[in-house]
Short mmCIF file of C-alpha atoms in Angstrom, two decimals:
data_model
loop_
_atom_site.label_atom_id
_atom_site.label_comp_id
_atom_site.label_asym_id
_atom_site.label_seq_id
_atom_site.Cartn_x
_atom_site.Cartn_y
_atom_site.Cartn_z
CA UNK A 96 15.04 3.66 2.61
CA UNK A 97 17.60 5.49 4.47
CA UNK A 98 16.95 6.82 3.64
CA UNK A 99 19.47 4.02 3.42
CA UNK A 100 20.49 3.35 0.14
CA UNK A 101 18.31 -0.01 -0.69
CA UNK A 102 19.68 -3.08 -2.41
CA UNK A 103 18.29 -2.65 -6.24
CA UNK A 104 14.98 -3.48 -6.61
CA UNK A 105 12.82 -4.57 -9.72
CA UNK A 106 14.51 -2.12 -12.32
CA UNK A 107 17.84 -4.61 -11.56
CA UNK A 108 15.82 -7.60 -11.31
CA UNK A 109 14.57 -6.80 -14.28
CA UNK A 110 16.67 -5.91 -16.88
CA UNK A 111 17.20 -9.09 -18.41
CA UNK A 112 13.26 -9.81 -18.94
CA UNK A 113 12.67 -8.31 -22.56
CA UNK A 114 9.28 -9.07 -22.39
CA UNK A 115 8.29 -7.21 -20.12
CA UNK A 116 11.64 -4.12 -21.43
CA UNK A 117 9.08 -4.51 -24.36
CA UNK A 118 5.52 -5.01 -23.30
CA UNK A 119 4.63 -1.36 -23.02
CA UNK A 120 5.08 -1.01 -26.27
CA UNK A 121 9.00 0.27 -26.16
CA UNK A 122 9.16 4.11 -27.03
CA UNK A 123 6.46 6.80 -26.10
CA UNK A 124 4.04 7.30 -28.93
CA UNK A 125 4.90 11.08 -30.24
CA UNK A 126 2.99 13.31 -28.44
CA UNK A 127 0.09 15.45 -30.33
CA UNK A 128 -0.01 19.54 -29.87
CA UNK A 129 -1.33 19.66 -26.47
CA UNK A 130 -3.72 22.18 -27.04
CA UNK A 131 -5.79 24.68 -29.56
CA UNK A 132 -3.73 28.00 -29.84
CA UNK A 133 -5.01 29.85 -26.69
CA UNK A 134 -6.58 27.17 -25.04
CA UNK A 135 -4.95 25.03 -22.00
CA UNK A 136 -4.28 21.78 -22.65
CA UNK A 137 -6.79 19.46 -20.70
CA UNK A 138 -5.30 16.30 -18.91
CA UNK A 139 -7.74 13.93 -18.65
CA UNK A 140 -7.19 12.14 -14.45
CA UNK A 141 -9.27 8.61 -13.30
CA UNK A 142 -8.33 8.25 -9.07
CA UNK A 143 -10.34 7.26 -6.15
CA UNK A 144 -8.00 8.52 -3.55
CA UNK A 145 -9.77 10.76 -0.55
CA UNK A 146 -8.40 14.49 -1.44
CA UNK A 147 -7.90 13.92 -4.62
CA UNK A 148 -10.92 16.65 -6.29
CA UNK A 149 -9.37 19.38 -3.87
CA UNK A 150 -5.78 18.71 -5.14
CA UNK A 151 -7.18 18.71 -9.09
CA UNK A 152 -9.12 22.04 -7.74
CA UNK A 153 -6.04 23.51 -6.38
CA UNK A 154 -3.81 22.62 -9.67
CA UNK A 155 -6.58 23.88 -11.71
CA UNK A 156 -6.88 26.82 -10.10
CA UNK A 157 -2.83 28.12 -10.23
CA UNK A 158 -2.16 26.76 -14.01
CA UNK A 159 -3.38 28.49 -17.28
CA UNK A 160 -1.88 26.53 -19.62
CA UNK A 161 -3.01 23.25 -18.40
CA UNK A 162 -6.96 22.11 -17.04
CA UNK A 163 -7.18 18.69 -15.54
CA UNK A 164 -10.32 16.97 -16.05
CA UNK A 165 -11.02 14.35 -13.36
CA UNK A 166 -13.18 11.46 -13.15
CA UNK A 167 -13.83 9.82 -9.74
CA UNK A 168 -13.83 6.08 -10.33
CA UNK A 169 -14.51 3.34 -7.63
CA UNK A 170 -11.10 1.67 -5.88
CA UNK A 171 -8.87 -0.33 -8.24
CA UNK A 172 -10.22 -3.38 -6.84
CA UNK A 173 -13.75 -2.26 -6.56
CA UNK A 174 -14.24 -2.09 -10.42
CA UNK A 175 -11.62 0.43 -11.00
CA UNK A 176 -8.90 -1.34 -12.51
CA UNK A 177 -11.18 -3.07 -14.67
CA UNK A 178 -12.65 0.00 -15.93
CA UNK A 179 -9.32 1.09 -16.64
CA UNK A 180 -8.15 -2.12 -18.32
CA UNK A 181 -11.58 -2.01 -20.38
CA UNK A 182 -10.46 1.78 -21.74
CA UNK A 183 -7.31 1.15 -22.76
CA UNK A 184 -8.72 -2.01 -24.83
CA UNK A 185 -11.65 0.77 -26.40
CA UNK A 186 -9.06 3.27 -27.28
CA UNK A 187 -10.91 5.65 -24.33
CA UNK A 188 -8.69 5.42 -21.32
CA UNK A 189 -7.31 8.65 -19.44
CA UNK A 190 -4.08 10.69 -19.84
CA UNK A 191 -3.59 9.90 -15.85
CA UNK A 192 -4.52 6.73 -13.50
CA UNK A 193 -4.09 5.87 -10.14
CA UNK A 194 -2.04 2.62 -10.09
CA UNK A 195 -1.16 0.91 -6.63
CA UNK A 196 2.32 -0.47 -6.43
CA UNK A 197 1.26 -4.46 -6.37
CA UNK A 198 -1.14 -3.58 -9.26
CA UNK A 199 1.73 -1.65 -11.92
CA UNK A 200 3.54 -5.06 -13.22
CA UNK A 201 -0.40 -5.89 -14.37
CA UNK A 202 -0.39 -2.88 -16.16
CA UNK A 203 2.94 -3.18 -17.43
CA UNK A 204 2.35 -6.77 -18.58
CA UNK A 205 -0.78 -5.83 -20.25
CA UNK A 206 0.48 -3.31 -22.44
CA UNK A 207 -1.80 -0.29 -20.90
CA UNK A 208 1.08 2.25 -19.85
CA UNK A 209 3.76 4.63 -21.14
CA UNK A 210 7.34 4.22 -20.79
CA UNK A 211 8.00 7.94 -19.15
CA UNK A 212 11.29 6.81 -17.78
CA UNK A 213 12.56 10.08 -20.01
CA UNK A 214 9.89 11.97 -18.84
CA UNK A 215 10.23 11.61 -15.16
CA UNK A 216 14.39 11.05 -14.65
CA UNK A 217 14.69 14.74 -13.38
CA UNK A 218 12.86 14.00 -10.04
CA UNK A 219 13.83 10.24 -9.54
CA UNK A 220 16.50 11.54 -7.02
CA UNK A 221 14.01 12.56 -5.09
CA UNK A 222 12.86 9.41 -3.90
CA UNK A 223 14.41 6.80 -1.70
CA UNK A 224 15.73 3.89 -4.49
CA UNK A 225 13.75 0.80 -2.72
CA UNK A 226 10.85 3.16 -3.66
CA UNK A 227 11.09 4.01 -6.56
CA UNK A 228 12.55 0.57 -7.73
CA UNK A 229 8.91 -0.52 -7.61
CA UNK A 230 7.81 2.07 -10.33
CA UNK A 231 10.91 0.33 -12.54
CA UNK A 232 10.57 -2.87 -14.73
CA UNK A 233 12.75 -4.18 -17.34
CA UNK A 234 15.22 -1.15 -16.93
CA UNK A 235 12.05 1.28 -17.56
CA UNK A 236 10.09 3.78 -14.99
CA UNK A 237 6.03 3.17 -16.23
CA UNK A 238 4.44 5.34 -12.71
CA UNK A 239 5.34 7.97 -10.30
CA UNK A 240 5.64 7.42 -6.63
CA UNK A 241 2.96 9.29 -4.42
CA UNK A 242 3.01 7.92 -0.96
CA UNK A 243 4.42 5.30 1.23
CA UNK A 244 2.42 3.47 3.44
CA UNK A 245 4.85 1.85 6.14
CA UNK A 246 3.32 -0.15 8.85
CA UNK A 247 2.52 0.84 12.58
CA UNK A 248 0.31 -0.40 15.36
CA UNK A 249 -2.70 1.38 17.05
CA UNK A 250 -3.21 0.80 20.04
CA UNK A 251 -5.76 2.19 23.01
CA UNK A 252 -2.63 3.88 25.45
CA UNK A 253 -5.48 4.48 28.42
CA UNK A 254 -6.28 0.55 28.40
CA UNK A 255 -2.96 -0.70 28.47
CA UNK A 256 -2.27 1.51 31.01
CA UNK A 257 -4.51 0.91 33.15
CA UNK A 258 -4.00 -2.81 33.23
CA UNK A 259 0.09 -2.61 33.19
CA UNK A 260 0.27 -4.23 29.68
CA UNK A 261 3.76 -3.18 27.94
CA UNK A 262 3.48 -2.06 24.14
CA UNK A 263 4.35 -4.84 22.65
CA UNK A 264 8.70 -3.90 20.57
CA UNK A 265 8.79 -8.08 18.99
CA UNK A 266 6.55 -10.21 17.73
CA UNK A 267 6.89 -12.62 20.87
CA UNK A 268 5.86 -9.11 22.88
CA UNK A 269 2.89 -9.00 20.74
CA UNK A 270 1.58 -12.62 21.47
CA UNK A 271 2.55 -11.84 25.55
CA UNK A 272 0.30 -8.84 25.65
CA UNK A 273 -2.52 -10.41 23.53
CA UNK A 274 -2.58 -12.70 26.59
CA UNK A 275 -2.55 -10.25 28.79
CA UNK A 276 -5.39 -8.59 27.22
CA UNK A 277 -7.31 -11.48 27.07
CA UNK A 278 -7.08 -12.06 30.57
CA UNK A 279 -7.92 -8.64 31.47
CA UNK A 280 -11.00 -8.43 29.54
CA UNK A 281 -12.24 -12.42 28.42
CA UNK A 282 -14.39 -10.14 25.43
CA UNK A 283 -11.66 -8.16 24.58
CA UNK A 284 -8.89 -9.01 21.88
CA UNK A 285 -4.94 -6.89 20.93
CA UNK A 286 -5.73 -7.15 17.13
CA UNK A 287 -7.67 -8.50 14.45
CA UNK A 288 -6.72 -11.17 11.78
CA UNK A 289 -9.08 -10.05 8.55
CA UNK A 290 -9.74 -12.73 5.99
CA UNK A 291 -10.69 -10.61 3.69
CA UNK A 292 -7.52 -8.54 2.91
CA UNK A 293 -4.35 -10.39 1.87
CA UNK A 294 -2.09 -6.96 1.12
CA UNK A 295 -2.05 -7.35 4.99
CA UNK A 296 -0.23 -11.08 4.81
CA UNK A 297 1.92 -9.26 1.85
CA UNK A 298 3.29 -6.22 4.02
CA UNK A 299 3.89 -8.80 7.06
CA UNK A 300 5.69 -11.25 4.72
CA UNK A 301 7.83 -8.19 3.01
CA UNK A 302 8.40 -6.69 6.95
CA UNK A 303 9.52 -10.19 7.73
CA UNK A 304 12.12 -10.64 4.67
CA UNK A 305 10.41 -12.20 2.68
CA UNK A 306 10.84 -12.17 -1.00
CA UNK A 307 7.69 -13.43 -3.27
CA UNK A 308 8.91 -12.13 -6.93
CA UNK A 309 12.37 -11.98 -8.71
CA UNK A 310 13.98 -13.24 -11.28
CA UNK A 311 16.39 -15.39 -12.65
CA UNK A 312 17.94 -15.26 -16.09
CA UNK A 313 14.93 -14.74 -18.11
CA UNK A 314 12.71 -16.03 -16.05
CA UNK A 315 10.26 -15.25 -12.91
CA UNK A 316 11.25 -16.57 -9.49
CA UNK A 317 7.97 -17.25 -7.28
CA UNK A 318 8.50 -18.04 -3.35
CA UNK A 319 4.78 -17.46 -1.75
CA UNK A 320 6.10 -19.70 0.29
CA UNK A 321 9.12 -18.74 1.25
CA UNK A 322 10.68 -19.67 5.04
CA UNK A 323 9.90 -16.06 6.11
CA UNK A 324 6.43 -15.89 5.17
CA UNK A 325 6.21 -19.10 6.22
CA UNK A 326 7.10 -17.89 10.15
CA UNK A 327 4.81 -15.09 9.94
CA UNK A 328 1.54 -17.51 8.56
CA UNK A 329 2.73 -20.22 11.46
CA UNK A 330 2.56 -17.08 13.46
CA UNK A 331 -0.74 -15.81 12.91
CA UNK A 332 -2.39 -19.34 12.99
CA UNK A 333 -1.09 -19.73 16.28
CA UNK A 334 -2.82 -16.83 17.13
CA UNK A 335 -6.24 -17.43 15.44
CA UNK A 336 -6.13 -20.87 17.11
CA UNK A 337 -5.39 -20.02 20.12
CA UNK A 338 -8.38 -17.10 20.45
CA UNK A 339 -6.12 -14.24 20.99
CA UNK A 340 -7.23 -11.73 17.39
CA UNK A 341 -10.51 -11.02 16.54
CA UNK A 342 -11.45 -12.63 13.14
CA UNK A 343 -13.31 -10.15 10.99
CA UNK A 344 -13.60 -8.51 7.36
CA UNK A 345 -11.50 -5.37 7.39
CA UNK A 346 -13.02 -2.02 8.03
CA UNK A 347 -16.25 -3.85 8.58
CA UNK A 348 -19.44 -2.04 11.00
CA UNK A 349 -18.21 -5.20 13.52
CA UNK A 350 -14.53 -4.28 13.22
CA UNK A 351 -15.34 -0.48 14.12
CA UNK A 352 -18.07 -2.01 16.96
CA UNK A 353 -15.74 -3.66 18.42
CA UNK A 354 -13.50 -0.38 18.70
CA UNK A 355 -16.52 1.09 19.84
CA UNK A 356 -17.79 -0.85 22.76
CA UNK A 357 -13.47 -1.43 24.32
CA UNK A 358 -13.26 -4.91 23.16
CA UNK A 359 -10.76 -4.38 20.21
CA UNK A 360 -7.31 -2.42 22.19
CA UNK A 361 -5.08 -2.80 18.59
CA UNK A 362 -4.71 -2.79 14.93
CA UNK A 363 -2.10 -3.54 13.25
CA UNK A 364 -1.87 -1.30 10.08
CA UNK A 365 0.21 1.60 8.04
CA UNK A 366 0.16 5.04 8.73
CA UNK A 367 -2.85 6.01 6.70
CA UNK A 368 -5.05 3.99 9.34
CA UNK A 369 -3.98 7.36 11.57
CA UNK A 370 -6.99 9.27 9.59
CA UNK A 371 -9.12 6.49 9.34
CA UNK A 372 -9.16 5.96 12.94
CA UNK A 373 -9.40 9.30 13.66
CA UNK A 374 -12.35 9.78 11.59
CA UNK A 375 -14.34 6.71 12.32
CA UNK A 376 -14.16 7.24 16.23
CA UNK A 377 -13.63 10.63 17.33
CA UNK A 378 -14.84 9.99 20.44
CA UNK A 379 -12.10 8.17 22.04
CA UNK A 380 -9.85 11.42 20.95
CA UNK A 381 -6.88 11.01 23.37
CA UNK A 382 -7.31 7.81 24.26
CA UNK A 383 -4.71 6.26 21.05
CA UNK A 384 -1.34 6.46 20.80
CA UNK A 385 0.78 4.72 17.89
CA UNK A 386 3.52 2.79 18.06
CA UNK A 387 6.24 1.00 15.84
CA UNK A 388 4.61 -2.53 14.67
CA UNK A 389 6.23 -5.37 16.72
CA UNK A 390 9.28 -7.25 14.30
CA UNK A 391 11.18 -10.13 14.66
CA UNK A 392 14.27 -8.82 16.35
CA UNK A 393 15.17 -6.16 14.49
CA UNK A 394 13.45 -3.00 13.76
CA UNK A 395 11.87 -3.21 10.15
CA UNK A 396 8.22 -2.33 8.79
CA UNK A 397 6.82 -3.31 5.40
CA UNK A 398 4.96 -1.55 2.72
CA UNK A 399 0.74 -1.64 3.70
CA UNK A 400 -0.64 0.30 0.21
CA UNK A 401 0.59 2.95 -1.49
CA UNK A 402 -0.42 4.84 -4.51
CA UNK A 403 1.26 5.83 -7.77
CA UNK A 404 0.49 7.78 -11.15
CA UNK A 405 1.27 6.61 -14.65
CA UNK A 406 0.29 7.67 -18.30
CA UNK A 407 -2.15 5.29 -20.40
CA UNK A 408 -0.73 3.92 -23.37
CA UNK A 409 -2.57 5.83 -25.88
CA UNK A 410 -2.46 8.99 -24.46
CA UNK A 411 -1.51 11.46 -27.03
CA UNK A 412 -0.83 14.36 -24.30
CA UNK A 413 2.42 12.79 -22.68
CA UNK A 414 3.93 15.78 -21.96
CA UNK A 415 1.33 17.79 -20.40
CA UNK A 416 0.18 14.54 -18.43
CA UNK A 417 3.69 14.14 -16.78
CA UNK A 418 3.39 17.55 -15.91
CA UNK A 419 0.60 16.89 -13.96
CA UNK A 420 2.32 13.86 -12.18
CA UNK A 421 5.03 15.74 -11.28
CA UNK A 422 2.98 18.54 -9.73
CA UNK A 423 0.30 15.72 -7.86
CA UNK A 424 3.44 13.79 -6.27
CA UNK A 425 5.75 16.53 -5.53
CA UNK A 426 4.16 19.60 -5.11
CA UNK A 427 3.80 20.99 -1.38
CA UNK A 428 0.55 22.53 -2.64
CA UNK A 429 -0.95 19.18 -3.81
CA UNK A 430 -0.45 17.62 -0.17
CA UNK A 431 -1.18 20.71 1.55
CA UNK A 432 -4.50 20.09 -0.70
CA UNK A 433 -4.84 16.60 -0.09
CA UNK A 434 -4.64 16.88 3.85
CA UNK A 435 -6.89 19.67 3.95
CA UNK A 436 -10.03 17.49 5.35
CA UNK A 437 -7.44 17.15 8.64
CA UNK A 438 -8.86 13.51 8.66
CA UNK A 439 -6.43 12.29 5.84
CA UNK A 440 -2.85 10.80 7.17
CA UNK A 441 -1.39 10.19 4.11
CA UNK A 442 2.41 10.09 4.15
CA UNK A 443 4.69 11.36 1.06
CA UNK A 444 7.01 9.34 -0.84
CA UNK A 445 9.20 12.01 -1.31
CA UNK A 446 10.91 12.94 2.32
CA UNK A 447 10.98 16.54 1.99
CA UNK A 448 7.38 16.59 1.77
CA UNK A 449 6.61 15.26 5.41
CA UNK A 450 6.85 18.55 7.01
CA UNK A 451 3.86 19.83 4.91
CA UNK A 452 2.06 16.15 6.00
CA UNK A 453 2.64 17.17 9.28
CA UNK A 454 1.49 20.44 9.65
CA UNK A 455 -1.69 19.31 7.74
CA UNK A 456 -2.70 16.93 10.06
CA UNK A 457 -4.02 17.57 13.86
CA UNK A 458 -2.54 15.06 16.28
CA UNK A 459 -4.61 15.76 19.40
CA UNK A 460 -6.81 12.45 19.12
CA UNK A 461 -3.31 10.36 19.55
CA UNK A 462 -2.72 13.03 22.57
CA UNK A 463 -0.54 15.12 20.42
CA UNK A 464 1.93 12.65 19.54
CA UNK A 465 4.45 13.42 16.60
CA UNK A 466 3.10 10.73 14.68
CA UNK A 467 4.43 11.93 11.44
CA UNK A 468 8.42 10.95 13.00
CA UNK A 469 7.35 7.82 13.87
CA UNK A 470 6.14 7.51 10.03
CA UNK A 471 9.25 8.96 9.24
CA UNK A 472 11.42 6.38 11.92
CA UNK A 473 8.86 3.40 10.12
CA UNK A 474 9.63 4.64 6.67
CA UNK A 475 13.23 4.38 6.98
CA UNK A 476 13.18 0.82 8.12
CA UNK A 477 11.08 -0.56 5.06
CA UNK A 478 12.48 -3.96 4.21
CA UNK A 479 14.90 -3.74 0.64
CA UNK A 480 14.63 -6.16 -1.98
CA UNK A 481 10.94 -6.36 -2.54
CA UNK A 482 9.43 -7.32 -5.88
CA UNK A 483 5.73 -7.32 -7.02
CA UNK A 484 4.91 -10.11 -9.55
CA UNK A 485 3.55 -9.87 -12.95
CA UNK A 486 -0.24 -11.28 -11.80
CA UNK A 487 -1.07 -9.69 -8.86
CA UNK A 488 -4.20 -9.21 -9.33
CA UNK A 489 -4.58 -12.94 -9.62
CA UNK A 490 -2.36 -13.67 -6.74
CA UNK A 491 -4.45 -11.42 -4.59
CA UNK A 492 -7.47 -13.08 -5.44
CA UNK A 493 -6.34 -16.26 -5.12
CA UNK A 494 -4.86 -15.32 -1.02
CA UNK A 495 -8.61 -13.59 -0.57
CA UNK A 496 -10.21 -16.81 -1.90
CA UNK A 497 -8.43 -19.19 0.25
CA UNK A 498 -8.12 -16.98 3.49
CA UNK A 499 -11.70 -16.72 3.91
CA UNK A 500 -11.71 -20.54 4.95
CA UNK A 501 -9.21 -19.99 7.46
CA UNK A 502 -11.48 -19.02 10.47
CA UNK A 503 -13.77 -22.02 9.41
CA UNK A 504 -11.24 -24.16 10.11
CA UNK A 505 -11.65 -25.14 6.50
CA UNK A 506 -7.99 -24.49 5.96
CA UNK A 507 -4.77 -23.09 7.30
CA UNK A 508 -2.78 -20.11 7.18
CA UNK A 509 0.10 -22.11 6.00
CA UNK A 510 -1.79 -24.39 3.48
CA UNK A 511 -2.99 -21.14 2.02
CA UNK A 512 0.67 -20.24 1.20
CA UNK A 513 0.93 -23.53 -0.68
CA UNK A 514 -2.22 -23.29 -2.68
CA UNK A 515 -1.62 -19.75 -3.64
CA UNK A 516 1.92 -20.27 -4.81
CA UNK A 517 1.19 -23.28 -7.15
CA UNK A 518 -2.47 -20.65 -8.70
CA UNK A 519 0.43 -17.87 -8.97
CA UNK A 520 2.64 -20.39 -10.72
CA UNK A 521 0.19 -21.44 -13.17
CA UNK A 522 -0.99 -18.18 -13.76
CA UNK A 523 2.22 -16.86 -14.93
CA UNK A 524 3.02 -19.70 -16.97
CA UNK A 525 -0.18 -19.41 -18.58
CA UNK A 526 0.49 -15.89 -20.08
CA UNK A 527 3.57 -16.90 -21.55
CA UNK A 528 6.20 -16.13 -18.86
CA UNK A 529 8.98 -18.29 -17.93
CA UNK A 530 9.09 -19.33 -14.32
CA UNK A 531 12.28 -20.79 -12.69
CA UNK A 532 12.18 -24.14 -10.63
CA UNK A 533 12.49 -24.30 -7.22
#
């Protein structure tokens, strides 16, 4: 971030772990001729991502020797990463997948991807090194950065306004102006807590300092539970308890309702939430502004999504597939594609790309704000040091599982931590991986 030169990330962290140095099956298998003499090579692409068919149109379109081939699948945790995992078992998976960032050390760990550190070391400068850390494991790059997703908050400017509430800079702001809110309007709420979606616990933990995964020696560290993401669930149970967030399944018709009918003023997301907000209520054009999301006394944002590309394991087209990567990540054409909808916020990984983000995206429902600098101010504050674990898939689960009890009363935001650290633990152990004490 820096663009400041992060501490090392997961490649470090890492190195020592030669399970998972060797789990993607150590050197790329050779690469068959690409293509029939006089024919492009065809690149075979599962994704899900909005844009995506008009960026594999546009790259299509301005290469001869290569023809991608794309296959819109549902989201990775709609059925897609299964379908994935399923192909690479059959023998029948792509050349190219869509791989979120907490998903890759799955994939890794499962055998499905291609070591392309080679492949890929001539645009890893290009990336700030806490990002592209999280494409590294065991001293090996397995995926390709796309985007960054830092956080922000949303918030309706007009309402605040007009009742003198301050946007919120600190956390302690944040819970002062959810009174004030309140108070203003007894139906009307500064946020929502969704019990649904624990990559929203993950990127508060991460903004907060907190530090599930590493490693020690040969072995995984797991801290769910750690002090920081401790303060942040004591945090949010406050508020939950004390009736000042809305409690509802993200992106849900009575989360967008509520936007609708003035009784929901915030939302505490990433910058890709600019589009969706955009698109979902185009009638309050004007009316939102963006702000950085409140921290803890210190400016500092976390990472809320974020997509990557890597090659499956038995592709037999390596060369033509990286190709592709290179050109879908780091091509001002391929965002300049991707945006082209004008509802689409996405925000590039790689920082010379913002300007084309920018100009691709029309500002005038948040008044005509620069939001794209205050991506860029968010971006460059992104916490260092954070690791995705090697069942994340399970650990997600296990957080959606448990926080769905939480509004019940059933459980606790901080009892959630506990149970979901000692599933993770288990989980780990029970595919063969060491895991350090306490």
């Amino acid at each position: 971030m820096e663009r400041k030169r992060a501490a090392a990330g997961i490649a470090g962290m890492l190195a020592g772990i030669t399970l998972l140095a060797a789990c993607g099956g150590g050197d790329s298998e050779p690469t068959a001729p690409a293509a029939e003499a006089g024919k492009p090579a065809e690149v075979t692409f599962w994704g899900w991502a909005k844009g995506t068919q008009e960026v594999v149109d546009a790259f299509n379109k301005s290469h001869k020797d290569i023809q991608i081939k794309f296959e819109e699948i549902p989201s990775g945790n709609a059925g897609g990463y299964a379908k994935f995992s399923n192909a690479v078992k059959a023998g029948n998976a792509p050349d190219v997948m869509s791989i979120e960032y907490p998903q890759l050390p799955d994939f890794v760990n499962q055998g499905a991807l291609q070591d392309i550190t080679a492949e890929v070391a001539d645009v890893k400068g290009k990336y700030p090194a806490s990002v592209f850390s999280l494409v590294e494991l065991g001293g090996k790059t397995w995926s390709v950065p796309m985007d960054a997703a830092p956080q922000v908050f949303f918030y309706r400017k007009d309402l605040f306004e007009k009742n003198k509430i301050e946007v919120p800079k600190t956390w302690d702001d944040f819970k002062a102006a959810a009174e004030k809110v309140k108070k203003a309007d007894d139906k009307a709420r500064i946020a929502t807590f969704f019990p649904d979606d624990p990559s929203v616990i993950a990127a508060l933990a991460w903004q907060a300092g907190g530090k599930w995964f590493g490693t020690e020696g040969d072995a995984w560290k797991v801290s769910i539970n750690d002090e920081a993401t401790k303060k942040v669930a004591d945090y949010w149970q406050g508020l939950v308890k004390d009736d000042l967030v809305k409690v509802q399944p993200s992106f849900s018709q009575e989360w967008n309702a509520a936007f609708e009918d003035d009784t929901l003023w915030g939302y505490v997301g990433a910058n890709w939430g600019a589009g969706v907000m955009k698109g979902n209520h185009a009638g309050q054009s004007g009316k939102w502004a963006i702000a950085p999301v409140p921290n803890w006394g210190t400016p500092a944002s976390g990472m809320l999504g974020g997509t990557t590309f890597g090659v499956a394991k038995n592709s037999k087209n390596v060369k033509a597939a990286v190709e592709v990567i290179k050109w879908l990540t780091g091509s001002p054409e391929a965002w300049t594609a991707r945006l082209s909808s004008g509802t689409s916020s996405g925000f590039p990984a790689i920082a010379d790309l913002v300007p084309v983000a920018a100009k691709s995206f029309d500002a005038s429902f948040y008044g005509g704000q620069d939001i794209y600098a205050l991506f860029t101010e968010a971006y460059g504050t992104i916490q260092p040091g954070w690791t995705w674990g090697p069942s994340m898939v399970q650990t997600l689960t296990s957080f959606k599982d448990a926080l769905g009890k939480v509004s019940t009363g059933g459980t606790t935001l901080p009892e959630v931590l506990e149970t979901v650290q000692t599933a993770t633990v288990n989980e780990i152990k029970g595919r063969g991986l060491n895991v350090a004490q306490p």
